[in-house]
Amino acid sequence: MASPCPASGAAPLVYFVDGMDCASCVQKVEAMVNRLPGTAEVRTSFARQTLKLELDEAQTPRATLEKNLLALGYTPSLQETAQSKAAQPPHEDHSGHDHAAEDHAGHVHEVLPAGTPWYRGKQGKLVIFSGVLLALAWGFGFIEPGLSVYGYVAATVLGVWPLAKQAWASARLGDPFSINMLVSLAAIGAVAIGQAAEGAVVVFFFAIGELLEGVAAGRARAGIQALAALAPKTALLVEGSGTREVPADSLQIGQTVQVRPGGRVPADGTILSGTSNLDDSPVTGESMPVTKTVGDTVFAGSINTDGVLSVTVEKEASDNTIARIIELVEEAEGSKAATARFIDRFSRYYTPGVVLVSALVALVPPLLLGAEWYPWLYKGITLLLIGCPCALVLSVPAAITSGISAGTRRGLLIKGGAALETIGTVKTVAFDKTGTLTAGKPRVTDVIGAGVSEGEVLRLAAAVESGSSHPLAQAITKEAARLNVTAPAAQDAKAIAGKGASASVEGRSLFISSPQHAASTLKLTPDLQGKLTALEEAGKTAVVLHSADAVLGVLAIRDEPREDAKAAIARLKEMGVNAVMLTGDNARTGRAIASGLGLDVQAELLPEDKLRLISELKKNGGVAMVGDGINDAPALAQADVGIAMGGGTDVALETADAALLRERVGDVADLVQLSRDTMTNIKWNIAFALGLKAIFLVTTLLGYTNLWMAILADTGATAIVTANALRLLGWKGGAVRKAPAPSGLPASGGV
Amino acid sequence: MAPDITVYTVPGCADCEAVKRLLKGKGAAFTEKNVREDPAALAEMQARAGVRIAPVTVIGEQVFSGYFDDQRPGLLAALEAAQ
């Protein structure tokens, strides 16, 4: 008995609606949903092809909504959001929550709640039911041998009834040649030719195969759903001088929570007081604890390992980084790889073809060649079973889901089967420099005054840059803070793309420019020019502080390459992938960094130049662009695959096709390898599935295959293909890491 | 010169037909891409417009998406500017 769902005010449901790909479809769906009693806040996303609504299931059960969508010809897949998961108690009977998907050619696979034994699911019950019927029929044979055939007939008919119902439902939805139809036809055919016992076995084995597929789907998805379990359910809300425990999803932006040692951060926010080491591995895969203090960002789900922290909440529960990662990953499953689309189209012709061939085998020899009916009918029915595309159709989504899940656990966030497939085929990886190949934490290394003191140069530069979030600007303001230099207020602050910044400081217009831009507006002395050149050849970024008509000073900033960048570039080359750095920095600085890492460089680029270069690189094959998602959004979108370094910024999570949450250059190579391994897995699965069918086709026509061997071959192939796909869940990448990730997920720290 | 015009459509989509009808009525030549049948076209549409739902109309550098009624004023303005 299903426990009732919460009434009005329940967390919103989000469905990916397959087939809802035009504006009229959206209108149709919205109109239907709005007409149902108990629905509210109905919204569709054109960007994600999702339907989101609040549903009072006391008035309209979820199953009714899903049934109506199916009747309209759309296939809903319920997206488990962290919020809806927390709000919904687990159900013993999940029949209303089946995830029907075109990928499974009419299959409906329930995903059982964690911990539910297989025999309590709908499919598990069907297996038991079929098995009991078969056993009863067999036992009945001892009591009345002459009547055992009726027992087997009853077992077959009763067992095939659910399949026939599903086949009929699929036919009404426009898919007459579903797997359920094939098996129903074969089982009924077996009874018709007097092989009721084999018909019963067919039904039983098919039910087992279906159960295995459901278990496998659950196993693959468990890796992703495990992320949801990491989000803490409660938080310690600071009120006055004390704390109160409240549900984590009730936290409001601006509230303050306390996180004790060993506790898990309940919401994305900023540290208000306290210093501690935080284990971010649940969220980003970064295995080394990170020291964080006042002003640093923390993620929901991270584990606080020592000091007590006070955190200001900056995002609601549904907008936490970890919740959005889960949301993006689950949406990823709805975005099919090209291979998956090919299999879908192939299946649409393949399955009717199987029926046709089976019919021809059964009818042509007896009708045209005078052969006996019985053996050829038998062979035709056997071919129906051999032709089941279960293993073929399942091979792709199982591998994709497993690959995405494995990647996510290692901090490689891939947004879609299409992205996962494309990443492995790129010929060139283009890297941004700042924040990508380098840590994005530049430091001021030199301050040179031209007629004014170094302190004054730093003071004025900090004023001009005080409003900017650009990494170079941050470096200057941090240096000023470090030296206790107080910057005066600045007005009319502006950033000039690719050229620098300007502001009014103490009544003067001041500029911070790249050397090239400064040279184009001022006269630089040869001495100053020489200093600039020397700084750049040392791999430093030089900027000039100047007024409208005079140079005041120069600051040099160096941003160290990430520690693993050189090894990662070498590894990409070993994999046959070229690497190039695209940077807005000047040529000398770019070359200094790039030559140290062993890759080509294109320097002094404006954002539009990057776009042009990516287009040119595409002529030589696929291009991946790796950036930090701040300045590089257009370039990430232009590339075949956009990869964001870091998942902390909204732009990164939304713009790119993939995100590297641990911010390691080596993860780019891991991403390529994961893609290739997944596609190899898929190719082997397809080859195996088709190869086995070819073998059994020959043996059937020669008369060596009977019905139970055919269904066993199909079930066996499905099990093998599934097991092969699930191997990807254990994928760990090839590189030796200095700090190996902890095995499995860390135990919950509790709050 | 006339800007390149591309319309991303799916079969049986009334809003897609309405966009095409408007473009034809204005004498504007356009390329049609079926995103349901062509995965590359769907990927291209997503990259240019950031949506998965047809119709999407691209006139030069301008991108329009959503219902036909929502797109219509922008389409007319863009076509006017191109002449």
Coordinates of C-alpha atoms in Angstrom, one line a residue, chain A residues 51-481:
Chain A
L51 CA 7.9 20.5 -17.3
K52 CA 7.8 21.8 -13.7
L53 CA 4.7 22.0 -11.6
E54 CA 3.4 21.8 -8.1
L55 CA 0.9 19.0 -7.7
D56 CA -1.6 18.2 -5.0
E57 CA -1.6 14.4 -5.4
A58 CA -4.7 14.2 -3.2
Q59 CA -6.6 15.6 -6.2
T60 CA -4.6 14.2 -9.1
P61 CA -2.2 11.3 -8.6
R62 CA 1.2 11.6 -10.2
A63 CA 0.4 8.5 -12.3
T64 CA -2.6 10.3 -13.9
L65 CA -0.5 13.2 -15.0
E66 CA 2.1 10.8 -16.4
K67 CA -0.6 8.7 -18.1
N68 CA -2.1 11.8 -19.8
L69 CA 1.3 12.9 -21.1
L70 CA 1.9 9.4 -22.5
A71 CA -1.6 9.5 -24.1
L72 CA -0.6 12.8 -25.8
G73 CA 2.5 11.1 -27.2
Y74 CA 5.1 12.5 -24.9
T75 CA 7.2 10.5 -22.6
P76 CA 7.8 12.0 -19.2
S77 CA 10.9 11.2 -17.1
L78 CA 10.6 12.4 -13.5
Q79 CA 13.7 14.3 -12.5
E80 CA 14.6 13.7 -8.9
T81 CA 15.5 17.1 -7.5
A82 CA 17.3 17.2 -4.2
Q83 CA 14.4 19.2 -2.8
S84 CA 11.6 16.8 -4.1
K85 CA 13.6 13.9 -2.8
A86 CA 13.8 15.3 0.7
A87 CA 10.2 16.2 0.7
Q88 CA 8.9 12.8 -0.5
P89 CA 8.8 9.8 1.8
P90 CA 10.0 6.6 0.1
H91 CA 7.3 4.5 -1.5
E92 CA 7.0 0.8 -1.3
D93 CA 5.1 0.6 -4.5
H94 CA 6.8 2.8 -7.1
S95 CA 4.5 1.9 -10.0
G96 CA 3.3 5.5 -10.3
H97 CA 6.9 6.7 -10.7
D98 CA 8.0 4.5 -13.6
H99 CA 10.6 6.1 -15.8
A100 CA 9.4 5.3 -19.2
A101 CA 11.9 6.3 -21.9
E102 CA 12.2 5.8 -25.6
D103 CA 15.7 4.5 -25.1
H104 CA 14.2 1.3 -23.8
A105 CA 11.9 0.7 -26.8
G106 CA 8.7 0.6 -24.8
H107 CA 10.2 -0.9 -21.7
V108 CA 9.1 0.5 -18.4
H109 CA 11.8 0.2 -15.7
E110 CA 10.9 1.1 -12.2
V111 CA 13.8 2.3 -10.2
L112 CA 13.3 1.0 -6.6
P113 CA 14.1 3.2 -3.7
A114 CA 17.4 2.5 -2.1
G115 CA 17.3 -0.6 0.1
T116 CA 14.1 -2.1 -1.4
P117 CA 14.7 -5.8 -2.1
W118 CA 14.1 -6.9 -5.7
Y119 CA 11.1 -9.0 -4.9
R120 CA 9.1 -6.1 -3.6
G121 CA 9.2 -4.2 -6.9
K122 CA 6.5 -4.6 -9.6
Q123 CA 8.9 -6.5 -11.9
G124 CA 10.1 -8.7 -9.1
K125 CA 6.5 -9.6 -8.3
L126 CA 6.0 -10.5 -11.9
V127 CA 9.0 -12.8 -11.9
I128 CA 7.7 -14.5 -8.8
F129 CA 4.2 -14.7 -10.3
S130 CA 5.5 -16.3 -13.5
G131 CA 7.7 -18.7 -11.6
V132 CA 4.9 -19.8 -9.4
L133 CA 2.7 -20.4 -12.3
L134 CA 5.3 -22.4 -14.1
A135 CA 6.0 -24.5 -10.9
L136 CA 2.3 -25.1 -10.4
A137 CA 1.9 -26.2 -14.0
W138 CA 4.9 -28.5 -13.7
G139 CA 3.6 -30.0 -10.4
F140 CA 0.1 -30.4 -11.9
G141 CA 1.7 -32.6 -14.5
F142 CA 2.4 -35.2 -11.9
I143 CA -1.1 -35.3 -10.6
E144 CA -2.8 -35.4 -14.0
P145 CA -0.2 -35.9 -16.8
G146 CA -2.8 -35.7 -19.5
L147 CA -4.0 -32.3 -18.3
S148 CA -0.6 -30.7 -17.7
V149 CA -0.8 -28.9 -21.0
Y150 CA -3.7 -26.8 -19.6
G151 CA -1.5 -25.8 -16.6
Y152 CA 1.2 -24.6 -19.0
V153 CA -1.3 -22.8 -21.1
A154 CA -2.7 -21.1 -18.1
A155 CA 0.8 -20.1 -16.9
T156 CA 1.6 -18.7 -20.3
V157 CA -1.6 -16.8 -20.8
L158 CA -1.5 -15.3 -17.3
G159 CA 2.2 -14.5 -17.5
V160 CA 1.8 -12.9 -20.9
W161 CA -1.2 -10.8 -19.9
P162 CA 0.9 -7.9 -18.5
L163 CA 3.2 -8.0 -21.5
A164 CA 0.2 -7.9 -23.9
K165 CA -1.3 -4.9 -22.0
Q166 CA 2.0 -3.0 -22.3
A167 CA 2.3 -4.0 -26.0
W168 CA -1.2 -2.7 -26.6
A169 CA -0.5 0.6 -24.8
S170 CA 2.7 1.0 -26.8
A171 CA 0.8 0.4 -30.0
R172 CA -1.8 3.1 -29.1
L173 CA 1.1 5.5 -28.5
G174 CA 2.4 4.9 -32.0
D175 CA 4.9 2.1 -31.3
P176 CA 3.3 -1.1 -32.5
F177 CA 6.5 -3.1 -32.7
S178 CA 7.6 -3.0 -29.0
I179 CA 9.6 -5.7 -27.3
N180 CA 6.5 -6.7 -25.3
M181 CA 4.7 -7.3 -28.6
L182 CA 7.5 -9.6 -29.8
V183 CA 7.5 -11.7 -26.7
S184 CA 3.7 -11.8 -26.4
L185 CA 3.5 -12.9 -30.0
A186 CA 6.1 -15.6 -29.5
A187 CA 4.5 -16.9 -26.3
I188 CA 1.0 -17.1 -27.8
G189 CA 2.5 -18.6 -30.9
A190 CA 4.1 -21.3 -28.8
V191 CA 0.8 -22.2 -27.2
A192 CA -0.9 -22.3 -30.7
I193 CA 1.6 -24.9 -32.0
G194 CA 1.3 -27.0 -28.9
Q195 CA 4.4 -26.0 -27.1
A196 CA 2.8 -24.5 -24.0
A197 CA 5.6 -25.5 -21.7
E198 CA 8.1 -23.6 -23.7
G199 CA 5.8 -20.7 -23.9
A200 CA 5.6 -20.5 -20.1
V201 CA 9.4 -20.7 -19.9
V202 CA 9.7 -17.9 -22.4
V203 CA 7.5 -15.7 -20.3
F204 CA 9.4 -16.5 -17.1
F205 CA 12.8 -15.9 -18.6
F206 CA 11.7 -12.7 -20.2
A207 CA 10.4 -11.4 -16.8
I208 CA 13.8 -12.3 -15.3
G209 CA 15.5 -10.3 -18.1
E210 CA 13.3 -7.3 -17.4
L211 CA 14.1 -7.5 -13.7
L212 CA 17.9 -7.6 -14.4
E213 CA 17.5 -4.5 -16.6
G214 CA 15.7 -2.6 -13.9
V215 CA 18.3 -3.6 -11.3
A216 CA 21.1 -2.5 -13.7
A217 CA 19.4 0.8 -14.4
G218 CA 19.0 1.4 -10.7
R219 CA 22.7 0.5 -10.1
A220 CA 23.8 3.0 -12.8
R221 CA 21.7 5.7 -11.5
A222 CA 22.6 5.1 -7.8
G223 CA 25.9 6.7 -8.4
I224 CA 24.2 9.9 -9.2
Q225 CA 21.5 9.7 -6.7
A226 CA 24.1 9.1 -4.0
L227 CA 25.0 12.7 -4.4
A228 CA 21.6 13.8 -3.2
A229 CA 22.2 11.9 0.0
L230 CA 25.2 14.1 0.7
A231 CA 23.1 17.2 1.1
P232 CA 22.4 17.6 4.8
K233 CA 18.8 17.6 5.9
T234 CA 19.1 19.9 8.9
A235 CA 21.0 23.0 9.8
L236 CA 21.8 24.9 13.0
L237 CA 20.3 28.3 12.5
V238 CA 21.9 31.1 14.6
E239 CA 19.2 33.1 16.4
G240 CA 20.3 35.8 18.8
S241 CA 23.0 34.2 20.9
G242 CA 21.8 30.6 20.4
T243 CA 21.2 28.1 17.7
R244 CA 18.1 26.1 16.7
E245 CA 17.9 23.1 14.5
V246 CA 15.8 23.6 11.3
P247 CA 15.3 21.8 8.0
A248 CA 18.1 22.7 5.6
D249 CA 15.7 23.4 2.8
S250 CA 13.9 26.1 4.9
L251 CA 17.0 28.2 5.1
Q252 CA 16.7 31.7 3.7
I253 CA 19.4 33.8 1.9
G254 CA 21.0 36.0 4.5
Q255 CA 20.5 33.8 7.5
T256 CA 23.5 32.6 9.5
V257 CA 24.1 28.9 10.3
Q258 CA 26.7 27.3 12.5
V259 CA 28.7 24.3 11.3
R260 CA 30.4 22.2 14.0
P261 CA 33.5 20.1 13.5
G262 CA 32.6 16.9 11.7
G263 CA 29.4 18.4 10.4
R264 CA 28.3 18.9 6.9
V265 CA 27.8 22.4 5.5
P266 CA 24.0 22.8 5.0
A267 CA 24.0 25.5 2.3
D268 CA 26.2 27.3 -0.1
G269 CA 27.4 30.5 1.6
T270 CA 30.3 32.5 2.8
I271 CA 32.2 32.1 6.1
L272 CA 31.3 34.8 8.6
S273 CA 33.6 33.7 11.4
G274 CA 36.0 30.8 12.2
T275 CA 38.7 29.0 10.2
S276 CA 38.7 25.3 9.3
N277 CA 39.8 22.7 6.9
L278 CA 36.9 21.7 4.6
D279 CA 36.6 18.4 2.7
D280 CA 35.1 19.4 -0.6
S281 CA 35.4 15.9 -2.1
P282 CA 31.6 15.2 -1.9
V283 CA 30.9 18.2 -4.1
T284 CA 34.0 18.7 -6.3
G285 CA 35.9 15.4 -6.0
E286 CA 38.9 17.4 -4.6
S287 CA 40.4 15.0 -2.2
M288 CA 42.7 17.3 -0.2
P289 CA 41.0 19.3 2.5
V290 CA 41.0 23.1 1.8
T291 CA 41.7 25.6 4.4
K292 CA 39.0 28.3 4.4
T293 CA 38.4 31.3 6.6
V294 CA 36.4 34.5 6.8
G295 CA 35.2 35.6 3.3
D296 CA 35.7 32.2 1.7
T297 CA 32.9 30.4 -0.2
V298 CA 31.7 27.0 1.1
F299 CA 29.5 24.5 -0.6
A300 CA 26.6 22.5 0.8
G301 CA 27.6 18.9 1.3
S302 CA 31.3 19.7 2.2
I303 CA 32.5 18.3 5.5
N304 CA 33.9 20.6 8.2
T305 CA 36.9 18.8 9.6
D306 CA 37.9 20.9 12.5
G307 CA 37.0 24.5 13.7
V308 CA 33.5 25.8 14.3
L309 CA 32.2 28.0 11.5
S310 CA 29.5 30.5 11.1
V311 CA 28.3 30.7 7.6
T312 CA 26.0 33.3 5.9
V313 CA 23.6 31.5 3.6
E314 CA 23.8 32.7 0.0
K315 CA 21.8 30.2 -1.9
E316 CA 18.5 28.4 -1.3
A317 CA 18.5 24.6 -1.0
S318 CA 17.3 24.1 -4.5
D319 CA 20.1 26.4 -5.8
N320 CA 23.0 24.8 -3.9
T321 CA 26.0 23.9 -6.1
I322 CA 25.5 20.3 -5.3
A323 CA 21.7 20.4 -6.1
R324 CA 22.4 22.1 -9.4
I325 CA 25.1 19.6 -10.2
I326 CA 22.6 16.8 -9.6
E327 CA 20.0 18.6 -11.6
L328 CA 22.4 19.1 -14.5
V329 CA 23.5 15.5 -14.4
E330 CA 20.0 14.1 -14.4
E331 CA 19.1 16.4 -17.3
A332 CA 22.2 15.1 -19.0
E333 CA 20.6 11.7 -19.2
G334 CA 17.8 13.1 -21.3
S335 CA 20.3 14.5 -23.8
K336 CA 21.1 11.7 -26.1
A337 CA 24.4 10.9 -27.7
A338 CA 24.4 10.6 -31.5
T339 CA 25.0 6.9 -31.1
A340 CA 21.9 6.6 -28.9
R341 CA 19.9 8.5 -31.6
F342 CA 21.3 6.1 -34.2
I343 CA 20.3 3.1 -32.1
D344 CA 16.8 4.6 -31.7
R345 CA 16.4 5.0 -35.4
F346 CA 17.9 1.6 -36.1
S347 CA 15.5 -0.1 -33.6
R348 CA 12.5 1.5 -35.3
Y349 CA 13.4 -0.3 -38.5
Y350 CA 15.0 -3.4 -36.9
T351 CA 12.1 -4.6 -34.8
P352 CA 9.5 -4.5 -37.6
G353 CA 12.1 -6.2 -39.8
V354 CA 12.4 -9.0 -37.3
V355 CA 8.7 -9.5 -37.3
L356 CA 8.7 -9.6 -41.1
V357 CA 11.5 -12.0 -41.3
S358 CA 9.9 -14.3 -38.7
A359 CA 6.6 -14.2 -40.6
L360 CA 8.4 -15.0 -43.9
V361 CA 10.3 -17.9 -42.3
A362 CA 7.1 -19.3 -40.8
L363 CA 4.9 -18.9 -43.9
V364 CA 7.0 -19.1 -47.1
P365 CA 8.4 -22.7 -46.8
P366 CA 5.0 -24.3 -46.1
L367 CA 2.9 -22.1 -48.5
L368 CA 5.3 -22.1 -51.5
L369 CA 7.5 -25.1 -51.0
G370 CA 5.1 -27.5 -49.5
A371 CA 7.2 -28.0 -46.4
E372 CA 5.7 -29.1 -43.1
W373 CA 4.1 -26.3 -41.0
Y374 CA 5.2 -27.2 -37.5
P375 CA 9.0 -26.9 -37.8
W376 CA 8.9 -23.7 -39.7
L377 CA 6.3 -22.1 -37.4
Y378 CA 8.6 -23.1 -34.6
K379 CA 11.6 -21.4 -36.3
G380 CA 9.6 -18.3 -37.0
I381 CA 8.6 -18.0 -33.3
T382 CA 12.2 -18.6 -32.3
L383 CA 13.4 -15.8 -34.5
L384 CA 11.0 -13.4 -32.8
L385 CA 12.8 -14.1 -29.5
I386 CA 16.3 -13.9 -31.0
G387 CA 15.3 -10.7 -32.6
C388 CA 14.5 -8.9 -29.4
P389 CA 16.6 -5.7 -29.4
C390 CA 16.8 -5.6 -25.6
A391 CA 20.6 -5.9 -25.4
L392 CA 21.1 -3.6 -28.3
V393 CA 18.9 -0.8 -27.1
L394 CA 20.0 -1.1 -23.5
S395 CA 23.7 -1.0 -24.3
V396 CA 23.9 2.7 -25.1
P397 CA 22.0 4.4 -22.2
A398 CA 23.4 2.0 -19.6
A399 CA 27.0 2.9 -20.7
I400 CA 26.2 6.6 -21.0
T401 CA 24.6 6.8 -17.6
S402 CA 27.5 4.8 -16.0
G403 CA 30.1 7.0 -17.7
I404 CA 28.4 10.2 -16.6
S405 CA 28.0 8.8 -13.1
A406 CA 31.6 7.7 -12.8
G407 CA 32.8 11.1 -14.1
T408 CA 30.6 13.0 -11.7
R409 CA 32.1 11.1 -8.7
R410 CA 35.5 12.2 -9.9
G411 CA 34.6 15.8 -10.3
L412 CA 34.1 15.5 -14.0
L413 CA 30.7 16.9 -14.6
I414 CA 29.4 16.1 -18.1
K415 CA 26.1 17.6 -19.3
G416 CA 24.7 15.2 -21.8
G417 CA 25.4 12.0 -23.7
A418 CA 26.2 14.1 -26.8
A419 CA 28.9 16.0 -24.9
L420 CA 30.3 12.7 -23.5
E421 CA 30.5 11.3 -27.0
T422 CA 32.1 14.4 -28.6
I423 CA 34.8 15.0 -26.0
G424 CA 36.6 11.8 -27.0
T425 CA 36.8 12.8 -30.7
V426 CA 38.3 16.3 -30.4
K427 CA 41.6 16.9 -32.2
T428 CA 42.5 20.1 -30.4
V429 CA 42.1 21.4 -26.9
A430 CA 42.3 25.2 -26.7
F431 CA 43.1 26.6 -23.2
D432 CA 42.5 30.0 -21.8
K433 CA 45.5 31.0 -19.7
T434 CA 44.3 32.9 -16.6
G435 CA 42.2 30.7 -14.3
T436 CA 42.6 27.7 -16.5
L437 CA 46.3 26.8 -17.2
T438 CA 47.2 29.0 -14.3
A439 CA 45.6 28.9 -10.9
G440 CA 43.9 32.3 -11.5
K441 CA 45.5 33.6 -8.3
P442 CA 48.0 36.1 -9.7
R443 CA 50.3 38.0 -7.3
V444 CA 51.9 41.4 -7.8
T445 CA 55.7 40.8 -8.1
D446 CA 57.0 44.2 -9.0
V447 CA 55.9 47.8 -8.5
I448 CA 57.9 50.5 -10.4
G449 CA 57.3 54.2 -9.9
A450 CA 57.9 56.7 -12.6
G451 CA 58.3 59.9 -10.7
V452 CA 56.1 58.8 -7.8
S453 CA 56.7 56.3 -5.0
E454 CA 56.0 52.7 -5.2
G455 CA 53.4 53.0 -2.4
E456 CA 51.6 55.8 -4.3
V457 CA 51.5 53.7 -7.5
L458 CA 50.0 50.8 -5.6
R459 CA 47.5 53.1 -3.8
L460 CA 46.3 54.7 -7.0
A461 CA 46.2 51.4 -8.9
A462 CA 44.2 49.8 -6.2
A463 CA 41.7 52.6 -6.4
V464 CA 41.2 52.2 -10.1
E465 CA 40.8 48.5 -9.8
S466 CA 38.7 48.4 -6.7
G467 CA 35.5 47.7 -8.5
S468 CA 36.7 45.0 -10.8
S469 CA 36.5 41.3 -10.4
H470 CA 39.1 40.6 -13.0
P471 CA 41.9 38.4 -11.5
L472 CA 44.6 41.0 -12.3
A473 CA 42.6 43.6 -10.6
Q474 CA 42.1 41.3 -7.6
A475 CA 45.8 40.8 -7.4
I476 CA 46.4 44.5 -7.2
T477 CA 43.8 45.1 -4.5
K478 CA 45.1 42.2 -2.5
E479 CA 48.6 43.4 -2.6
A480 CA 47.4 46.8 -1.4
A481 CA 45.5 45.1 1.5

